[in-house]
Coordinates of C-alpha atoms (C1' of nucleotides) in Angstrom, one line a residue:
Chain L
M12 CA 110.3 32.4 -16.3
P13 CA 112.5 29.6 -17.4
S14 CA 114.1 27.5 -14.8
N15 CA 117.7 26.5 -15.1
G16 CA 117.0 23.2 -13.3
T17 CA 114.6 22.0 -15.9
A18 CA 117.1 21.5 -18.6
S19 CA 117.6 17.8 -18.0
T20 CA 113.9 17.0 -17.4
A21 CA 112.1 19.2 -19.7
P22 CA 110.2 17.2 -22.4
Y23 CA 111.7 17.7 -25.8
R24 CA 109.5 19.6 -28.2
P25 CA 110.2 19.1 -31.9
T26 CA 111.0 22.3 -33.7
S27 CA 110.8 23.1 -37.4
L28 CA 114.5 22.3 -37.7
D29 CA 113.8 18.7 -36.8
F30 CA 111.7 18.4 -39.9
I31 CA 114.0 20.4 -42.2
N32 CA 117.0 18.6 -41.0
R33 CA 115.2 15.3 -41.0
P34 CA 117.4 12.6 -42.8
N35 CA 116.7 12.7 -46.5
P36 CA 114.9 9.5 -47.1
V37 CA 117.0 8.8 -50.2
E38 CA 120.3 10.5 -49.4
P39 CA 122.5 8.9 -46.7
Q40 CA 123.1 11.2 -43.8
S41 CA 126.4 11.6 -42.2
V42 CA 125.3 13.1 -39.0
Q43 CA 123.0 11.0 -36.8
Q44 CA 120.0 12.9 -35.6
Q45 CA 119.9 13.2 -31.9
Y46 CA 116.1 13.0 -31.9
P47 CA 115.1 10.5 -34.6
L48 CA 111.6 11.4 -35.6
N49 CA 110.2 7.9 -35.3
G50 CA 111.3 4.3 -35.5
T51 CA 111.7 4.2 -39.2
P52 CA 114.8 2.4 -40.1
R53 CA 117.7 4.6 -41.0
I54 CA 118.7 4.7 -44.6
E55 CA 122.4 4.5 -43.8
Q56 CA 121.9 1.4 -41.9
T57 CA 120.6 -0.5 -44.9
S58 CA 122.4 -2.2 -47.7
K59 CA 122.3 -1.0 -51.2
E60 CA 119.0 -2.8 -51.5
G61 CA 117.7 -1.3 -48.4
L62 CA 115.9 1.6 -49.9
P63 CA 114.0 -0.5 -52.5
R64 CA 113.1 -3.1 -50.0
L65 CA 112.0 -0.3 -47.5
L66 CA 109.8 1.3 -50.3
L67 CA 108.3 -2.0 -51.3
D68 CA 107.7 -3.1 -47.8
S69 CA 105.9 0.2 -47.1
L70 CA 103.7 -0.4 -50.0
N71 CA 103.0 -4.1 -49.9
S72 CA 102.8 -4.7 -46.3
S73 CA 100.6 -2.3 -44.4
T74 CA 100.8 -4.3 -41.1
A75 CA 104.5 -5.3 -41.0
E76 CA 106.3 -4.2 -37.9
R77 CA 103.6 -1.8 -36.9
P78 CA 102.0 -2.0 -33.5
A79 CA 98.3 -2.7 -33.2
K80 CA 96.5 0.7 -33.5
R81 CA 93.1 2.1 -33.4
R82 CA 91.8 2.1 -36.9
K83 CA 88.8 3.9 -38.1
S84 CA 86.6 2.8 -40.8
G85 CA 88.0 4.9 -43.5
D86 CA 91.6 3.8 -42.7
V87 CA 93.3 2.1 -45.5
G88 CA 96.5 0.3 -45.0
S89 CA 98.4 0.9 -48.2
K90 CA 100.0 4.0 -47.3
L91 CA 103.7 4.8 -47.6
D92 CA 105.1 4.7 -44.3
L93 CA 106.4 8.1 -43.9
P94 CA 108.0 9.1 -40.7
K95 CA 105.9 10.3 -37.9
L96 CA 106.5 13.0 -35.4
P97 CA 108.4 11.9 -32.2
A98 CA 106.3 10.6 -29.4
V99 CA 106.2 12.8 -26.3
K100 CA 105.1 12.0 -22.9
N101 CA 103.3 8.8 -22.3
G102 CA 99.6 9.5 -22.8
A103 CA 100.1 13.0 -23.5
K104 CA 98.8 14.7 -26.6
R105 CA 101.3 15.7 -29.2
M106 CA 101.3 18.7 -31.4
R107 CA 100.8 17.9 -34.9
I108 CA 103.3 20.4 -36.5
P109 CA 106.0 22.6 -35.2
P110 CA 105.0 26.2 -34.5
T111 CA 106.9 27.8 -37.3
L112 CA 105.4 25.6 -39.8
S113 CA 101.9 26.1 -38.6
G114 CA 101.4 28.5 -41.4
L115 CA 101.2 25.5 -43.6
H116 CA 97.8 24.9 -42.1
Q117 CA 96.7 28.3 -43.1
P118 CA 95.7 29.3 -46.6
P119 CA 97.6 31.7 -48.7
P120 CA 96.4 35.2 -48.4
N121 CA 94.4 34.9 -51.5
A122 CA 93.0 31.5 -50.6
G123 CA 89.5 32.7 -51.1
L124 CA 90.2 32.6 -54.7
L125 CA 91.1 29.0 -54.7
P126 CA 88.9 25.9 -54.5
S127 CA 88.8 24.0 -51.4
I128 CA 91.7 21.7 -50.7
S129 CA 89.4 18.9 -49.4
T130 CA 88.3 16.4 -52.0
E131 CA 85.7 15.0 -49.8
Q132 CA 82.2 16.2 -49.2
P133 CA 81.2 16.5 -45.6
V134 CA 78.9 13.7 -44.5
R135 CA 75.6 14.9 -43.2
V136 CA 74.1 12.5 -41.0
A137 CA 71.5 14.5 -39.5
G138 CA 68.3 13.8 -41.3
G139 CA 69.2 10.2 -41.9
T140 CA 71.6 10.9 -44.7
Q141 CA 73.9 8.1 -43.6
A142 CA 71.5 5.9 -42.1
Q143 CA 69.2 5.9 -45.1
A144 CA 71.6 3.7 -46.9
N145 CA 70.5 1.0 -44.3
S146 CA 67.6 -1.2 -44.7
A147 CA 64.4 0.2 -43.3
I148 CA 62.9 -1.8 -40.5
D149 CA 59.8 0.0 -40.1
K150 CA 57.6 1.4 -42.7
P151 CA 58.0 5.0 -43.4
L152 CA 56.2 6.9 -40.7
L153 CA 55.0 9.7 -43.0
A154 CA 53.7 9.6 -46.4
T155 CA 54.7 13.2 -46.9
R156 CA 58.3 12.6 -46.0
V157 CA 60.7 14.7 -47.8
P158 CA 63.4 12.7 -49.7
E159 CA 66.7 13.4 -48.1
S160 CA 68.2 14.5 -51.3
S161 CA 65.7 17.3 -51.5
T162 CA 66.5 18.2 -48.0
R163 CA 69.9 19.3 -48.9
A164 CA 68.8 20.8 -52.1
K165 CA 66.3 22.8 -50.3
R166 CA 69.1 24.4 -48.3
S167 CA 71.6 24.7 -51.0
P168 CA 72.4 28.2 -52.4
K169 CA 71.1 27.1 -55.8
A170 CA 67.8 26.2 -54.5
T171 CA 67.5 29.3 -52.4
P172 CA 69.5 32.0 -54.2
K173 CA 68.8 34.4 -51.4
S174 CA 71.0 32.3 -49.0
V175 CA 74.0 33.2 -51.1
S176 CA 74.1 36.6 -50.0
T177 CA 72.3 36.3 -46.6
S178 CA 72.8 33.7 -44.0
K179 CA 70.3 30.9 -43.5
P180 CA 67.3 31.6 -41.3
K181 CA 68.3 31.7 -37.8
R182 CA 65.5 29.6 -36.5
N183 CA 64.7 26.2 -37.7
K184 CA 61.3 25.6 -36.6
W185 CA 60.1 22.1 -36.0
S186 CA 57.5 20.9 -38.3
D187 CA 54.7 18.6 -37.3
E188 CA 56.1 15.9 -39.3
E189 CA 59.5 16.1 -37.5
T190 CA 57.9 16.3 -34.2
A191 CA 55.8 13.3 -35.0
C192 CA 59.0 11.4 -36.0
L193 CA 60.6 12.5 -32.8
L194 CA 57.8 11.3 -30.6
K195 CA 57.4 8.1 -32.5
G196 CA 61.1 7.5 -32.1
V197 CA 61.0 8.0 -28.4
A198 CA 58.1 5.7 -28.2
R199 CA 60.1 3.0 -29.9
F200 CA 63.6 3.5 -28.5
G201 CA 62.8 5.3 -25.2
M202 CA 64.0 8.6 -24.0
G203 CA 67.7 9.3 -24.1
N204 CA 68.5 7.5 -27.3
W205 CA 68.4 10.6 -29.3
T206 CA 71.1 9.6 -31.7
Q207 CA 69.6 6.4 -32.4
I208 CA 66.3 8.0 -33.3
L209 CA 68.1 10.7 -35.3
K210 CA 69.9 8.1 -37.5
R211 CA 66.8 6.0 -38.2
P212 CA 66.2 6.0 -41.9
D213 CA 62.5 6.1 -41.5
Y214 CA 62.4 9.2 -39.6
H215 CA 63.1 12.5 -41.1
F216 CA 64.6 15.5 -39.4
E217 CA 65.6 18.7 -40.8
R218 CA 69.2 19.4 -39.9
R219 CA 68.8 18.3 -36.4
T220 CA 71.3 17.0 -33.9
A221 CA 70.6 14.7 -31.1
I222 CA 70.6 17.6 -28.7
D223 CA 68.0 19.2 -30.8
L224 CA 65.8 16.2 -30.5
K225 CA 66.2 16.1 -26.8
D226 CA 65.4 19.8 -26.5
R227 CA 62.3 19.3 -28.6
F228 CA 61.1 16.5 -26.6
R229 CA 61.7 18.5 -23.5
V230 CA 59.4 21.1 -24.9
C231 CA 56.7 18.8 -26.2
C232 CA 56.6 16.5 -23.2
P233 CA 58.2 18.4 -20.3
D234 CA 56.6 16.5 -17.5
E235 CA 57.3 13.1 -19.2
Y236 CA 60.8 14.2 -19.7
R237 CA 61.3 15.5 -16.2
T238 CA 59.6 12.6 -14.3
S239 CA 61.9 10.3 -16.2
K240 CA 64.9 12.0 -14.8
K241 CA 63.6 12.2 -11.3
P242 CA 61.5 9.2 -10.6
K243 CA 61.5 9.9 -6.8
D244 CA 59.7 13.2 -7.4
A245 CA 56.0 13.5 -6.9
P246 CA 54.2 11.9 -9.9
P247 CA 52.4 14.2 -12.2
P248 CA 48.6 14.7 -11.7
Q249 CA 46.8 11.6 -12.7
D250 CA 43.9 12.0 -15.0
G251 CA 43.1 8.5 -15.8
E252 CA 45.0 8.6 -19.2
S253 CA 47.0 5.6 -20.1
I254 CA 49.8 7.9 -21.3
T255 CA 51.3 9.4 -18.2
T256 CA 52.1 12.8 -19.4
S257 CA 50.8 15.8 -17.6
N258 CA 50.3 17.6 -20.8
Q259 CA 46.9 16.2 -20.9
D260 CA 43.7 17.5 -22.4
T261 CA 42.9 18.9 -19.0
P262 CA 46.2 20.5 -18.2
T263 CA 47.0 21.8 -14.8
Q264 CA 49.1 24.6 -16.2
P265 CA 48.0 27.5 -18.5
V266 CA 47.7 26.2 -22.0
S267 CA 48.8 29.3 -23.5
A268 CA 52.3 28.9 -22.2
R269 CA 52.5 25.3 -23.4
V270 CA 51.2 25.3 -26.9
E271 CA 53.9 23.0 -28.1
R272 CA 52.9 20.4 -25.5
K273 CA 51.4 17.4 -27.0
S274 CA 48.3 16.0 -25.5
S275 CA 47.7 12.4 -25.1
A276 CA 45.1 12.6 -27.8
E277 CA 47.7 14.1 -30.1
L278 CA 50.1 11.3 -29.2
R279 CA 47.5 8.7 -30.0
K280 CA 46.8 10.4 -33.4
I281 CA 50.3 9.5 -34.4
G282 CA 50.1 6.0 -33.1
I283 CA 51.5 6.4 -29.5
E284 CA 49.5 4.5 -27.1
E285 CA 51.9 3.5 -24.4
P286 CA 54.0 5.7 -22.0
F287 CA 57.4 6.5 -23.1
E288 CA 60.2 4.2 -22.1
K289 CA 62.5 5.7 -19.6
S290 CA 66.1 6.4 -20.2
K291 CA 68.5 3.8 -19.1
R292 CA 71.2 6.3 -18.1
R293 CA 72.1 6.7 -14.6
P294 CA 70.7 9.8 -13.1
R295 CA 73.0 12.7 -12.9
T296 CA 74.5 13.3 -9.5
N297 CA 76.2 16.6 -9.1
W298 CA 79.4 16.8 -7.1
T299 CA 79.5 18.4 -3.7
E300 CA 82.3 20.4 -2.4
K301 CA 83.2 17.7 0.1
E302 CA 83.4 15.2 -2.8
D303 CA 85.6 17.5 -4.7
E304 CA 87.8 17.9 -1.7
T305 CA 88.2 14.2 -1.0
L306 CA 88.8 13.6 -4.6
L307 CA 91.7 15.9 -4.6
K308 CA 93.1 14.2 -1.6
G309 CA 92.7 11.0 -3.2
F310 CA 94.5 12.2 -6.3
E311 CA 97.3 13.5 -4.4
K312 CA 97.6 10.0 -2.7
Y313 CA 97.0 7.7 -5.6
G314 CA 97.5 9.8 -8.6
N315 CA 95.4 8.7 -11.6
S316 CA 94.6 5.3 -10.1
W317 CA 90.9 6.1 -9.8
S318 CA 90.0 2.8 -8.6
S319 CA 92.3 3.1 -5.7
I320 CA 90.7 6.4 -4.9
R321 CA 87.3 4.8 -5.1
H322 CA 88.2 1.9 -2.8
D323 CA 89.9 4.0 -0.2
D324 CA 87.2 4.0 2.6
A325 CA 88.6 7.1 4.2
L326 CA 87.8 9.1 1.0
N327 CA 84.2 7.9 0.9
L328 CA 83.9 8.0 -2.8
S329 CA 82.7 4.5 -3.3
H330 CA 79.5 5.6 -4.7
R331 CA 81.3 7.0 -7.7
Q332 CA 82.6 5.0 -10.6
P333 CA 86.3 5.2 -11.3
T334 CA 85.6 6.9 -14.6
D335 CA 83.3 9.3 -12.7
L336 CA 86.3 10.3 -10.6
R337 CA 88.4 10.8 -13.6
D338 CA 85.6 12.8 -15.3
R339 CA 85.2 15.0 -12.4
F340 CA 88.8 15.6 -11.8
R341 CA 89.3 16.3 -15.4
T342 CA 86.6 19.0 -15.1
K343 CA 87.2 20.5 -11.9
F344 CA 91.0 20.4 -11.8
P345 CA 92.0 20.7 -15.4
D346 CA 95.4 22.1 -14.5
R347 CA 96.3 19.3 -12.1
Y348 CA 95.0 16.8 -14.7
R349 CA 97.2 18.3 -17.3
E350 CA 100.2 18.5 -15.0
A351 CA 99.8 14.8 -14.4
G352 CA 100.5 14.3 -18.0
L353 CA 97.0 13.6 -19.0
A354 CA 95.5 15.1 -22.0
P355 CA 92.8 17.7 -21.3
R356 CA 89.5 17.4 -23.0
P357 CA 89.9 19.1 -26.3
E358 CA 87.8 22.1 -27.1
V359 CA 85.4 21.3 -29.9
F360 CA 84.0 23.5 -32.4
P361 CA 80.3 24.2 -32.1
K362 CA 78.2 21.9 -34.2
K363 CA 76.5 24.8 -35.8
P364 CA 79.5 27.1 -36.6
D365 CA 79.5 30.7 -35.6
R366 CA 81.3 32.1 -38.7
K367 CA 82.7 35.0 -36.6
R368 CA 84.5 32.7 -34.3
I369 CA 85.4 29.7 -36.3
N370 CA 86.3 30.8 -39.8
R371 CA 89.9 32.0 -39.5
N372 CA 90.5 31.9 -43.2
P373 CA 88.7 32.5 -46.5
T374 CA 88.7 28.9 -47.4
D375 CA 86.6 27.9 -44.4
Q376 CA 84.2 30.7 -45.2
I377 CA 83.6 29.4 -48.7
E378 CA 83.1 25.9 -47.5
N379 CA 80.7 26.9 -44.9
Q380 CA 78.6 28.7 -47.4
E381 CA 78.2 25.5 -49.2
D382 CA 77.7 23.4 -46.1
D383 CA 76.8 25.0 -42.9
A384 CA 76.0 22.2 -40.7
F385 CA 78.5 20.4 -38.6
E386 CA 78.0 16.9 -37.9
P387 CA 79.1 16.1 -34.4
S388 CA 81.6 13.5 -35.2
T389 CA 83.0 15.9 -37.8
A390 CA 83.2 18.7 -35.4
S391 CA 85.0 16.7 -32.9
A392 CA 87.7 15.9 -35.4
L393 CA 88.2 19.6 -35.8
I394 CA 89.7 20.3 -32.4
Q395 CA 91.3 23.3 -31.2
P396 CA 94.1 22.2 -28.9
G397 CA 95.4 23.9 -26.0
S398 CA 91.9 24.5 -24.7
A399 CA 93.3 27.7 -23.2
S400 CA 91.4 30.0 -25.5
A401 CA 88.2 31.7 -25.2
S402 CA 85.8 30.2 -22.8
K403 CA 88.4 28.0 -21.1
E404 CA 90.4 30.8 -19.8
K405 CA 88.5 31.1 -16.7
E406 CA 89.6 27.6 -16.0
N407 CA 93.2 28.5 -16.2
K408 CA 93.5 29.1 -12.6
D409 CA 95.3 27.1 -10.0
P410 CA 92.5 25.3 -8.2
Y411 CA 94.2 25.8 -4.9
S412 CA 95.3 29.3 -4.9
G413 CA 92.9 30.7 -7.4
Q414 CA 95.8 32.4 -9.1
P415 CA 96.3 32.1 -12.7
S416 CA 98.2 29.0 -13.6
K417 CA 101.8 29.3 -14.6
P418 CA 102.3 29.8 -18.3
V419 CA 104.6 27.6 -20.3
P420 CA 108.0 29.1 -20.0
V421 CA 108.8 30.5 -23.3
T422 CA 111.6 33.0 -23.8
S423 CA 111.1 33.4 -27.5
L424 CA 109.2 36.0 -29.5
L425 CA 106.8 33.3 -30.3
Q426 CA 104.5 32.4 -27.5
Y427 CA 103.3 28.8 -27.2
D428 CA 99.8 29.8 -27.6
D429 CA 100.3 32.1 -30.4
V430 CA 100.4 29.5 -32.9
F431 CA 98.0 27.1 -34.3
W432 CA 99.2 23.6 -33.5
G433 CA 96.7 21.8 -35.4
A434 CA 94.5 19.1 -33.9
P435 CA 95.9 17.1 -31.0
L436 CA 97.5 14.0 -32.3
D437 CA 97.2 10.5 -31.0
P438 CA 100.8 9.2 -30.9
D439 CA 99.6 6.0 -32.4
D440 CA 97.0 7.4 -34.7
N441 CA 97.9 7.1 -38.3
D442 CA 94.4 7.9 -39.7
F443 CA 95.4 11.2 -41.0
D444 CA 97.6 12.0 -43.7
R445 CA 101.0 12.6 -42.5
P446 CA 102.5 16.1 -42.8
T447 CA 104.1 16.9 -46.1
L448 CA 106.1 19.8 -46.6
D449 CA 106.1 21.6 -49.9
R450 CA 109.6 22.7 -50.7
G451 CA 108.2 26.1 -51.2
I452 CA 108.2 26.4 -47.5
L453 CA 112.0 27.0 -47.8
D454 CA 111.2 30.1 -49.8
W455 CA 109.4 32.0 -47.4
P456 CA 112.1 33.6 -45.3
N457 CA 113.5 35.0 -48.5
D458 CA 110.2 36.2 -49.7
I459 CA 110.2 39.9 -49.4
A460 CA 106.5 40.3 -49.9
R461 CA 104.9 38.8 -46.9
P462 CA 101.9 41.0 -46.2
T463 CA 100.1 38.2 -44.2
V464 CA 102.2 38.5 -41.2
P465 CA 100.7 41.2 -39.0
A466 CA 102.7 43.4 -36.9
S467 CA 100.9 42.1 -34.0
A468 CA 102.6 38.8 -34.4
S469 CA 105.9 40.3 -33.0
I470 CA 107.9 39.1 -36.0
N471 CA 110.7 41.3 -37.1
P472 CA 110.8 40.9 -40.9
L473 CA 114.4 42.1 -41.0
V474 CA 115.3 39.2 -38.8
T475 CA 113.3 36.6 -40.5
M476 CA 114.5 37.6 -44.0
R477 CA 118.1 37.4 -43.1
P478 CA 119.6 35.0 -45.6
R479 CA 121.9 32.2 -44.5
P480 CA 124.0 30.5 -47.0
T481 CA 124.1 27.0 -45.6
L482 CA 122.0 24.7 -43.5
P483 CA 122.7 25.0 -39.8
D484 CA 124.8 22.3 -38.1
P485 CA 122.5 19.6 -36.6
S486 CA 124.1 20.1 -33.3
M487 CA 122.6 23.6 -33.4
V488 CA 119.3 22.1 -33.3
S489 CA 119.8 20.3 -30.1
G490 CA 121.6 23.3 -28.8
I491 CA 118.4 25.4 -29.3
S492 CA 116.0 22.9 -28.1
Q493 CA 117.8 21.7 -25.0
N494 CA 119.1 24.9 -23.7
N495 CA 116.6 25.2 -21.0
G496 CA 113.5 23.4 -22.2
T497 CA 112.1 26.4 -23.9
L498 CA 111.1 26.9 -27.5
P499 CA 113.5 28.6 -29.8
S500 CA 112.6 32.0 -30.9
L501 CA 111.1 32.6 -34.3
A502 CA 114.2 34.6 -35.3
E503 CA 116.4 31.7 -34.5
L504 CA 114.4 29.2 -36.3
T505 CA 113.8 31.4 -39.4
S506 CA 117.4 32.4 -39.7
S507 CA 118.3 28.7 -39.5
V508 CA 115.8 27.8 -42.1
A509 CA 117.0 30.2 -44.7
M510 CA 119.3 28.7 -47.2
D511 CA 120.4 29.3 -50.8
R512 CA 119.1 28.1 -54.0
E513 CA 121.9 25.8 -54.8
F514 CA 121.3 23.7 -51.9
M515 CA 117.6 23.7 -52.4
E516 CA 118.1 22.3 -55.9
Q517 CA 120.1 19.4 -54.4
L518 CA 117.1 18.5 -52.5
E519 CA 115.2 17.6 -55.6
L520 CA 114.4 13.9 -55.5
P521 CA 113.1 11.4 -58.1
T522 CA 109.5 10.7 -57.7
L523 CA 108.5 7.6 -56.0
A524 CA 107.0 6.3 -59.2
A525 CA 110.2 6.8 -61.0
V526 CA 112.2 5.0 -58.2
L527 CA 109.7 2.0 -58.1
G528 CA 109.5 1.8 -61.9
E529 CA 113.2 1.6 -62.3
M530 CA 113.4 -1.0 -59.6
R531 CA 110.7 -3.2 -61.1
H532 CA 112.3 -2.9 -64.4
Q533 CA 115.6 -4.0 -63.1
R534 CA 113.9 -7.0 -61.3
R535 CA 112.2 -8.1 -64.4
T536 CA 115.2 -7.9 -66.5
G537 CA 117.4 -9.5 -63.9
G538 CA 119.5 -6.4 -63.6
H539 CA 120.9 -5.1 -60.4
V540 CA 118.8 -2.9 -58.2
P541 CA 120.1 0.6 -58.6
S542 CA 122.0 2.2 -55.9
L543 CA 121.1 5.5 -54.4
E544 CA 123.7 7.3 -56.4
E545 CA 122.4 5.7 -59.6
L546 CA 118.8 6.6 -58.7
L547 CA 119.7 10.1 -57.9
S548 CA 121.7 10.6 -61.0
Chain J
dA1 C1' 92.0 -0.4 -15.3
dT2 C1' 92.7 3.8 -17.6
dA3 C1' 92.4 7.2 -21.6
dG4 C1' 90.0 9.3 -25.1
dG5 C1' 86.3 11.2 -26.6
dG6 C1' 81.2 10.7 -28.1
dA7 C1' 76.5 11.3 -26.1
dT8 C1' 73.3 13.2 -23.1
dA9 C1' 71.3 16.1 -19.3
dA10 C1' 70.5 20.2 -17.3
dG11 C1' 70.8 24.9 -16.9
dC12 C1' 70.6 29.2 -19.1
Chain M
dG5 C1' 69.5 27.0 -29.2
dC6 C1' 73.8 27.0 -26.7
dT7 C1' 77.2 25.5 -23.1
dT8 C1' 79.1 22.5 -20.0
dA9 C1' 79.1 18.8 -16.6
dT10 C1' 78.3 14.2 -16.3
dC11 C1' 77.5 9.7 -18.2
dC12 C1' 79.0 6.2 -21.0
dC13 C1' 81.3 3.4 -24.7
dT14 C1' 85.4 1.5 -26.5
dA15 C1' 90.3 1.0 -27.5
dT16 C1' 94.4 -0.1 -25.3

DNA sequence: ATAGGGATAAGC
DNA sequence: GCTTATCCCTAT
């Protein structure tokens, strides 16, 4: 239920109208936007040469007037500095696109007939694909190692025509070679460094993740694994072997149940003579109810100043690191964490996708037929925001009352969680391509044939298709968005978006190449830099 | 010092 | 093999 008192404090959420009514980057705008979409200089504030300079600066100077940001390896600076979405609360995640434009993330209904939009092949690191480009330090462990190219080929539909119609085999059994690589890796790098082992170019693994390696080691050397985690426990039975695994040639447990266990003789056979190095990670220490209780008190007193909580002797949490306090609070009290304006942990796709759950559109299904292994880092980039779905729903209870947490007040037809917002967006992150809207988006309200909108979406097609002759007044935008801090209804938005053909044709702009070409020509020839009107004409 | 999010441990 | 809590690294 919306609260009238929140009108002045509710955070502003961009709507699709903000984007549709965004100042034309070429055409001066008479009405100042109430919520400029970013700090991009306004065209109308520039001189006649303002546009050319702005364009050239964007192309020539990737760092000018931009704050320091996290940059990832693939980030190139020479992008046209298109406007960004407005920043929201400090530290809070921002939605990538407004809800009514979320359909742009979805393929057309017949997208299954189209090739993938992506031009990049997913990187498959598991199995050393990435790391094998690096120089090998050690000699290859196994003479029979399968070249990584064949690894993929072996899994490709072409190599195994059966897999085109049927899914891949469910189980991916560990071969002796893989197991040897794993054990050898643990002997070299120690337990716990699974990713390091996985990425070594001289070890070969068949579509494994770091978790897979850990699980396999846990199966092969359970006692070694266990004792490394609980050093205070009673040591395993000693049998005089130099390797302190209890999976010895004279096991204390029935052999039949531990056929995967590797004996010390087997370990020696692959060159492992010494005990495995212990993990350097701190041991896990689960949280007690008392700790949770005091953590909550500490948060109520100090907020997210985790160090203050830690150093408050009355709270008795000094044995926890500040980041541990944060981690626990984020896990235990997600609602409180979110209410504090802190971004919840995003829900990530499973590494090995379950098609039934993940593939929401035909395009994904096609891609997954070609490449069905998710690399962790890739998977984490494909984040479902909101985290309120599926398994997280059980968390959506107030930690105090146990009652379901209050939903986001929405009075519209379109519920906040009904739409796909895209991945959470770092306000300072410019690693991604900025949203670009095809002008065809403006056609959709007038498109009579819209079979993709299900009745369950609560969209009244008669309302959404109602034509409007002109663009809405910009003041209407703020009127909608500011009324009470709630989202506008889909009907409001769509009726505002609809417009006539004549106006849309006026939106046609010269291409950037044409603009720049004209400018460069004029500069070379000493002519004047064309004005906006001249360019548009 | 904190936030974000990747890596890992442990339980199932 | 999967999920999730906890540990940990790094950017800001």
